[in-house]
Amino acid sequence: MSDVLQRLETEVLIGPGDLPTNAAKKGFNLVENASWWLVNHPDAYQEILKAWIDAGCDFVVAGHGSANRFRLKRFGLQDQTRDINYKLIKLAQEIVPNNCYLFYSLPCPTTLLEPIGDASSDELYQSFAEQIVIAEDAGVDLIRLNVDSIEQMEQGMKVVKNHSQLPIAALLSLNPTPKGFRTMTGLGLTTAVKRWEELGGNIIGTICGSISYEETTTVLKEMRTACSSYLYARPNAGVPEMINGKAVHPGIPEQMAKEALNWVEAGAKLIGGCCETTPEHIAKVAAAVK
Amino acid sequence: MKEPKVILGDIGQSLIEGQKDKVKELTQLALAEGIGVTEILNKGLIGGMNTVGERFKQAEMFIPEVLMAAKAMAAGMDILTPLLLDTGSHTLGKVVMGTVKGDIHDIGKNLVGVMLRGAGLEVIDIGVDVPPQKFIEVAVGKKARLIGMSAMLTVTMPSMKDTIEELKKAGLETQIKTMIGGATVTQRYANEIGADGYARDASSAVDKAKELLRLN
């Protein structure tokens, strides 16, 4: 059993940025399936992970949102779900050193459930279960779930409890609205955080979304007020703007490192990044926080 | 027997609540009571959808509820469309829309489509990963006067510019207007690439589309 939760009592753990935007720098085309690309470019995948480890990560993350049955089906790859996930974890294990944890990312396969979306709650459960079993079998330290709604949280937690003993983190993709920070489905931050704690979740946090580094501090403070779970900050490198035809992400490494101190003060125990976060960002954060 | 005004109000309210069977039932009732087809459309269905748009803008309703309302709208439209064709009424305008080349994110685009349809426009959705030439071909072929482009990824946004430039090369930029949107798209970018319009959310997209089609 992994001791990752014990470590969090006394330490802040540093984690990686995202896979797709870093894979894109190595030739991944964003219309392809990211997981399929990664298992077919094992060297590139391992180089990305190694760069995080060299930057000072205490944990890295195997698996990606594109590795589930629903997303793979778009490319006719649904029958390879098991194989792709297993390889994503095994390739990571080959290079992750003993002092670094390996998390497994389990994002929701479909954003919206029936009657609006195209998957039932039961199909969501099956899809989660399929992946959890693979992760448990391949061996990881923690399951990280991306969720937009209470139903997704509940199904995710049920699956993890039924099929594994692993600790579990839920990450919410939040956007500012006139009614506070909410997920795309309208789920409010406080409601989400409280429900997750009630379900027995260990870690809650924020991922991607349209929030800046500074807003991430506000989000963490609101989460801290609402629950006592460990908090995980994983923002994009700011909300990008197009300037002269090029996307400029305002979140530069120095700024992330500076703001990360506020995240820690607000209660963050795990820090990583999402879109356009580079190993340099993570190295600066690790230097500032550790 | 209910007053026409009450029936139309009930249609709007049921639509807002996303009750598609009730919308269907009330639309049939309205027809049976002799209320005009365009009146049912404008004061019942579109009226309800306008409220949905407003509430969405105010963060009082969210994407799941909006999509439920859209399904209810579609249930009502299934009944009205054949009758509208019979009376010779046509839609307010046609919009060709899609997610640009290299991008497969379609939630935002679909939502805009729902709201535009809800406002009475004809939407020709050509899907995701749409190259510039395809937008133009379809718009010309279907005689649409507006192209709507969506992108979520910053790396795919330049494709919007390519479409606008192709349109200019073909000398069509005065006949076919362009509007853009998406998570990372801004008014500043719209100005930079010469798009005729930008909308920050699905609800504002309706106002902007109407403005560009001169329907306001």
XYZ file of C-alpha atoms in Angstrom:
506
model
C 0.000 0.000 0.000
C 1.327 3.348 -1.021
C 2.237 5.822 1.719
C 1.315 8.834 -0.385
C -1.437 10.010 1.989
C 0.898 9.862 5.003
C 3.429 11.957 3.102
C 0.787 14.609 2.472
C 0.346 15.174 6.190
C 3.704 16.822 6.409
C 4.789 17.581 2.857
C 3.782 19.343 -0.326
C 4.204 17.026 -3.309
C 5.093 18.350 -6.737
C 3.576 16.817 -9.851
C 3.769 17.148 -13.626
C 2.065 19.258 -16.272
C -0.223 17.778 -18.906
C 0.555 15.205 -21.585
C -1.089 16.518 -24.811
C 0.451 19.998 -24.996
C 3.862 18.565 -24.160
C 3.409 15.690 -26.634
C 2.418 18.248 -29.287
C 5.957 19.639 -29.053
C 7.160 16.161 -30.046
C 4.926 15.783 -33.067
C 1.549 14.755 -31.635
C -1.293 16.208 -33.680
C -4.124 17.331 -31.400
C -6.857 15.735 -33.558
C -5.415 12.269 -32.950
C -6.102 10.200 -29.857
C -3.391 11.237 -27.377
C -3.150 7.877 -25.596
C -2.864 5.960 -28.856
C -0.133 8.349 -29.972
C 1.764 7.963 -26.684
C 1.817 4.154 -26.730
C 2.981 4.294 -30.344
C 5.706 6.788 -29.473
C 7.024 5.207 -26.275
C 10.312 7.119 -26.431
C 8.558 10.470 -26.646
C 6.201 9.475 -23.820
C 9.058 8.412 -21.570
C 11.053 11.547 -22.420
C 8.114 13.685 -21.326
C 7.826 11.808 -18.034
C 11.600 11.924 -17.480
C 11.578 15.686 -17.960
C 9.031 15.986 -15.137
C 11.049 13.749 -12.874
C 14.204 15.775 -13.608
C 12.282 18.941 -12.841
C 11.742 17.654 -9.319
C 8.395 15.868 -9.390
C 7.416 13.717 -6.426
C 4.813 12.045 -8.609
C 4.054 11.666 -12.303
C 0.829 10.639 -13.965
C 0.215 7.777 -16.373
C -2.932 7.547 -18.428
C -4.892 10.249 -20.109
C -8.516 11.214 -20.687
C -8.368 9.818 -24.193
C -7.705 6.243 -23.009
C -11.280 5.186 -22.330
C -13.700 3.139 -24.395
C -15.822 6.121 -25.444
C -12.984 8.271 -26.737
C -11.150 5.348 -28.346
C -14.316 4.312 -30.183
C -14.138 7.478 -32.272
C -10.958 6.047 -33.751
C -12.163 2.435 -33.912
C -9.750 1.537 -31.105
C -12.219 0.583 -28.362
C -11.109 -3.053 -28.331
C -7.608 -1.919 -27.401
C -8.688 -0.073 -24.263
C -7.017 -2.571 -21.954
C -3.844 -2.796 -23.954
C -3.396 0.961 -24.290
C -3.938 1.653 -20.590
C -1.712 -1.187 -19.500
C 1.077 0.044 -21.753
C 0.711 3.644 -20.555
C 1.283 2.478 -16.994
C 4.030 -0.062 -17.751
C 6.017 2.381 -19.909
C 5.888 4.878 -17.045
C 6.963 2.270 -14.485
C 10.073 1.530 -16.552
C 11.457 4.979 -15.854
C 9.863 6.171 -12.597
C 12.420 5.980 -9.765
C 11.599 4.592 -6.314
C 11.245 8.003 -4.728
C 8.582 9.087 -7.197
C 4.916 8.045 -7.103
C 2.935 7.007 -10.135
C -0.656 8.256 -10.284
C -3.226 7.073 -12.781
C -5.521 9.577 -14.408
C -9.134 8.546 -14.916
C -11.096 11.368 -16.461
C -14.779 11.058 -17.215
C -15.258 9.466 -20.617
C -18.291 11.529 -21.507
C -19.122 14.979 -20.330
C -22.842 14.542 -20.163
C -24.872 11.552 -19.127
C -28.285 10.474 -20.363
C -30.857 11.825 -21.025
C -28.717 14.637 -22.456
C -25.475 12.878 -23.271
C -24.904 9.597 -25.007
C -23.936 7.381 -22.088
C -25.950 5.991 -19.196
C -24.781 6.055 -15.618
C -24.283 2.304 -15.896
C -22.066 2.620 -18.977
C -20.037 5.243 -17.124
C -19.593 2.794 -14.252
C -18.512 0.028 -16.639
C -16.008 2.292 -18.349
C -14.518 3.416 -15.027
C -14.422 -0.162 -13.756
C -12.620 -1.412 -16.839
C -9.858 1.147 -16.325
C -9.593 0.809 -12.547
C -9.079 -2.924 -12.870
C -6.254 -2.343 -15.358
C -4.619 0.292 -13.125
C -4.914 -1.889 -10.041
C -3.432 -4.804 -11.961
C -0.564 -2.805 -13.474
C 0.165 -1.121 -10.154
C -0.198 2.588 -9.376
C -0.191 4.657 -6.175
C -3.307 6.753 -6.565
C -6.332 7.197 -8.831
C -7.016 10.693 -10.068
C -10.525 11.325 -11.326
C -11.653 14.323 -13.389
C -15.308 15.180 -12.785
C -17.916 17.740 -13.809
C -20.969 16.512 -11.937
C -22.049 14.866 -8.670
C -23.184 11.778 -10.553
C -19.716 11.338 -12.038
C -18.185 11.725 -8.572
C -20.547 9.152 -7.122
C -19.978 6.591 -9.880
C -16.222 7.147 -9.755
C -16.098 6.652 -6.005
C -18.312 3.571 -6.164
C -16.019 1.982 -8.746
C -12.857 2.716 -6.825
C -14.336 1.335 -3.603
C -15.567 -1.812 -5.366
C -12.402 -2.588 -7.246
C -9.435 -1.187 -5.378
C -7.890 0.018 -2.146
C -6.175 2.965 -3.770
C -6.498 6.538 -2.506
C -8.499 8.752 -4.818
C -8.350 12.392 -5.885
C -11.133 14.254 -7.699
C -10.302 17.250 -9.856
C -12.854 19.797 -11.009
C -12.515 21.883 -14.139
C -13.809 25.244 -12.935
C -14.780 28.476 -14.645
C -15.706 31.816 -13.120
C -19.439 32.588 -13.494
C -21.696 35.320 -12.076
C -22.609 32.680 -9.469
C -19.101 31.756 -8.379
C -16.695 29.101 -9.633
C -18.549 26.249 -11.288
C -17.981 23.290 -13.577
C -19.437 23.257 -17.068
C -22.514 21.419 -15.814
C -23.138 24.146 -13.239
C -21.848 22.218 -10.246
C -20.731 24.747 -7.641
C -17.344 24.462 -5.975
C -18.599 24.199 -2.384
C -21.292 21.618 -3.156
C -18.792 19.497 -5.056
C -16.105 19.645 -2.412
C -18.461 18.780 0.433
C -20.003 15.869 -1.451
C -16.585 14.462 -2.297
C -15.541 14.531 1.336
C -18.806 12.894 2.356
C -18.201 10.117 -0.195
C -14.846 9.427 1.410
C -12.571 11.076 -1.155
C -9.044 11.803 0.040
C -8.027 14.649 -2.214
C -9.930 17.354 -4.105
C -8.610 19.975 -6.451
C -8.840 22.003 -9.593
C -7.716 21.147 -13.115
C -7.625 23.076 -16.421
C -10.658 25.360 -16.884
C -10.649 29.087 -17.471
C -8.916 30.235 -14.306
C -5.681 32.095 -13.823
C -2.947 31.385 -11.289
C -4.396 34.071 -8.998
C -7.935 32.678 -9.293
C -6.509 29.277 -8.387
C -5.571 30.754 -5.000
C -9.161 31.937 -4.519
C -10.491 28.506 -5.505
C -8.187 26.768 -3.025
C -9.229 29.123 -0.219
C -12.893 28.367 -0.933
C -12.160 24.649 -0.979
C -10.264 24.904 2.305
C -13.259 26.588 3.934
C -15.603 23.864 2.669
C -13.688 20.694 3.558
C -10.645 19.187 5.194
C -9.536 16.955 2.276
C -6.021 17.394 0.909
C -6.041 20.017 -1.864
C -4.509 19.645 -5.319
C -3.819 22.614 -7.625
C -3.395 21.845 -11.317
C -4.129 25.008 -13.337
C -3.335 25.804 -16.959
C -0.493 28.232 -17.590
C -3.106 30.965 -17.333
C -5.967 31.759 -19.705
C -4.362 32.127 -23.142
C -4.712 35.088 -25.474
C -3.975 35.185 -29.182
C -1.488 37.890 -29.996
C -0.324 38.326 -33.594
C -1.589 34.881 -34.504
C 0.197 33.118 -31.670
C -1.265 31.805 -28.467
C 0.322 33.488 -25.522
C -0.141 31.807 -22.171
C 0.342 34.518 -19.586
C 1.459 32.055 -16.928
C 5.228 32.092 -17.100
C 7.323 29.796 -14.842
C 8.390 32.597 -12.469
C 4.804 33.669 -11.960
C 3.661 30.113 -11.288
C 6.447 29.673 -8.739
C 5.466 32.917 -7.014
C 1.777 32.086 -6.917
C 2.459 28.484 -5.829
C 3.537 29.875 -2.454
C 0.036 31.309 -2.081
C -1.452 27.952 -3.067
C 0.538 26.253 -0.335
C -0.550 28.897 2.147
C -4.167 28.309 1.089
C -3.695 24.620 1.869
C -2.503 22.966 -1.349
C -0.650 19.713 -0.724
C -0.213 18.653 -4.331
C 0.830 21.029 -7.088
C 1.059 20.400 -10.799
C -0.027 22.070 -14.008
C -2.336 21.560 -16.941
C -2.225 22.923 -20.521
C 1.048 24.590 -21.566
C 2.818 23.881 -18.291
C 6.441 23.060 -19.113
C 9.103 21.232 -17.079
C 10.618 24.668 -16.475
C 7.406 25.784 -14.733
C 7.522 22.704 -12.512
C 11.239 23.086 -11.731
C 10.680 26.703 -10.604
C 7.697 25.683 -8.487
C 9.640 22.844 -6.864
C 12.502 25.224 -6.055
C 10.143 27.767 -4.525
C 7.953 25.403 -2.527
C 10.385 22.761 -1.278
C -60.711 25.783 -22.679
C -57.554 27.729 -22.016
C -56.749 31.184 -23.311
C -54.220 31.139 -26.209
C -51.924 33.350 -24.132
C -51.963 30.828 -21.300
C -51.210 27.914 -23.647
C -48.311 29.770 -25.238
C -46.978 30.662 -21.794
C -47.234 27.029 -20.734
C -45.309 25.941 -23.831
C -42.513 28.361 -22.948
C -42.473 27.275 -19.316
C -42.394 23.550 -20.167
C -39.598 24.211 -22.622
C -37.584 26.040 -19.968
C -38.079 23.045 -17.674
C -36.921 20.689 -20.414
C -40.160 18.686 -20.485
C -40.263 17.517 -24.049
C -43.438 15.403 -23.867
C -45.318 18.281 -22.318
C -44.081 20.695 -24.986
C -45.257 18.268 -27.666
C -48.647 17.856 -26.042
C -49.150 21.600 -25.565
C -48.026 22.371 -29.130
C -50.680 19.977 -30.389
C -53.235 21.528 -28.066
C -52.333 24.998 -29.333
C -52.896 23.904 -32.927
C -56.182 22.261 -31.994
C -57.265 25.531 -30.361
C -56.600 27.292 -33.654
C -53.530 29.285 -32.654
C -51.374 30.185 -35.699
C -48.253 28.174 -36.424
C -45.908 31.169 -36.450
C -47.439 32.444 -33.233
C -46.815 29.124 -31.513
C -43.268 29.201 -32.797
C -42.485 32.791 -31.887
C -44.417 33.282 -28.660
C -44.249 29.726 -27.368
C -41.059 27.944 -28.357
C -38.768 30.844 -29.240
C -40.112 32.840 -26.312
C -39.167 30.020 -23.958
C -35.758 29.604 -25.538
C -35.055 33.330 -25.147
C -35.600 32.965 -21.416
C -33.274 29.953 -21.406
C -30.635 32.097 -23.133
C -31.031 34.871 -20.577
C -30.812 32.493 -17.634
C -27.774 30.794 -19.128
C -26.045 34.163 -19.411
C -26.819 34.882 -15.748
C -25.533 31.445 -14.640
C -29.016 30.517 -13.477
C -29.118 27.642 -15.960
C -26.231 25.483 -17.156
C -25.356 23.355 -20.139
C -27.307 20.225 -19.108
C -30.511 22.216 -18.530
C -30.002 24.161 -21.766
C -29.622 20.931 -23.715
C -32.764 19.524 -22.095
C -34.619 22.673 -23.150
C -33.228 22.262 -26.661
C -34.611 18.728 -26.821
C -37.999 20.046 -25.754
C -37.759 22.742 -28.425
C -36.974 20.088 -31.039
C -40.036 18.077 -29.973
C -42.217 21.122 -30.620
C -40.443 21.897 -33.885
C -41.094 18.350 -35.150
C -44.776 19.183 -35.117
C -44.497 22.728 -36.467
C -41.917 22.297 -39.233
C -44.172 20.483 -41.767
C -46.883 23.082 -41.177
C -44.431 25.965 -41.536
C -43.316 24.548 -44.876
C -46.992 24.321 -45.946
C -47.627 27.954 -45.129
C -44.533 28.935 -47.112
C -42.866 30.572 -44.100
C -39.164 30.107 -44.032
C -36.448 30.465 -41.447
C -34.991 33.797 -40.487
C -31.615 32.956 -41.947
C -29.111 30.191 -42.509
C -25.884 29.681 -40.628
C -23.153 27.200 -41.516
C -21.166 26.244 -38.465
C -18.396 23.907 -37.438
C -15.288 23.370 -35.335
C -12.202 24.369 -37.316
C -9.557 22.160 -38.850
C -7.385 20.357 -36.341
C -9.915 20.713 -33.543
C -12.427 18.108 -32.424
C -14.002 19.898 -29.451
C -17.682 20.297 -30.139
C -19.544 20.981 -26.908
C -19.413 24.758 -27.349
C -20.241 24.565 -31.035
C -23.233 22.302 -30.352
C -24.488 24.614 -27.678
C -24.314 27.611 -30.003
C -26.174 25.540 -32.618
C -28.922 24.788 -30.110
C -29.357 28.439 -29.200
C -29.340 29.615 -32.818
C -31.962 27.023 -33.730
C -33.878 28.084 -30.668
C -33.890 31.622 -32.020
C -35.436 30.428 -35.270
C -32.354 30.292 -37.483
C -31.571 27.362 -39.741
C -28.302 25.812 -38.643
C -26.225 23.660 -40.953
C -23.769 21.961 -38.632
C -20.847 20.517 -40.591
C -19.134 18.938 -37.620
C -15.555 19.051 -36.388
C -12.111 19.311 -38.008
C -13.573 21.409 -40.837
C -11.061 22.838 -43.345
C -11.517 26.470 -44.575
C -12.626 25.438 -48.066
C -15.404 23.234 -46.686
C -16.956 26.127 -44.728
C -17.082 28.186 -47.909
C -18.318 25.397 -50.175
C -21.220 24.570 -47.895
C -22.116 28.225 -47.277
C -22.189 28.897 -51.023
C -24.012 25.643 -51.831
C -26.681 26.182 -49.178
C -26.904 29.933 -49.764
C -26.083 30.676 -46.129
C -25.128 34.234 -45.244
C -23.187 33.468 -42.105
C -20.328 31.137 -41.207
C -19.783 30.350 -37.532
C -16.431 28.902 -36.508
C -15.496 27.393 -33.171
C -12.087 26.441 -31.762
C -11.017 25.394 -28.315
C -7.324 24.948 -28.911
C -5.081 27.939 -29.405
C -3.085 26.005 -31.990
C -6.140 25.572 -34.215
C -7.373 29.170 -34.039
C -5.281 30.334 -37.043
C -7.529 28.142 -39.223
C -10.270 30.739 -38.593
C -8.060 33.322 -40.205
C -7.455 31.019 -43.172
C -11.193 30.682 -43.779
C -11.658 34.442 -43.710
C -8.787 34.923 -46.119
C -10.148 32.264 -48.490
C -13.490 34.009 -48.364
C -11.843 37.302 -49.310
C -9.898 35.654 -52.124
C -13.182 34.352 -53.515
C -14.631 37.872 -53.243
C -17.424 36.619 -50.981
C -16.689 38.550 -47.797
C -19.551 40.992 -48.253
C -22.139 38.302 -49.006
C -21.066 35.830 -46.322
C -20.348 37.110 -42.830
C -18.154 35.308 -40.323
C -18.366 34.936 -36.587
C -16.079 33.087 -34.216
C -16.019 31.758 -30.685
C -14.500 29.173 -28.368
C -12.825 28.896 -24.996
C -9.660 30.715 -25.972
C -11.076 33.050 -28.646
C -11.369 36.742 -27.835
C -12.795 39.905 -29.400
C -9.229 41.036 -29.858
C -8.471 37.977 -31.964
C -11.642 38.499 -33.992
C -10.493 42.050 -34.771
C -7.027 40.850 -35.600
C -8.162 38.312 -38.203
C -11.035 40.407 -39.570
C -13.956 38.257 -38.376
C -17.267 40.136 -38.550
C -18.326 38.987 -35.125
C -17.291 37.335 -31.871
C -19.423 35.960 -29.076
C -18.174 34.895 -25.686
C -21.003 32.442 -25.010
C -23.878 30.662 -26.739
C -26.406 33.218 -25.626
C -24.456 36.223 -26.908
C -23.902 34.253 -30.125
C -27.623 34.556 -30.869
C -27.557 38.352 -30.566
C -24.442 38.570 -32.676
C -25.767 36.244 -35.392
C -28.986 38.241 -35.612
C -27.021 41.464 -35.789
C -24.852 40.144 -38.613
C -27.880 38.837 -40.487
C -29.594 42.194 -39.852
C -32.517 40.569 -38.080
C -32.535 42.772 -35.013
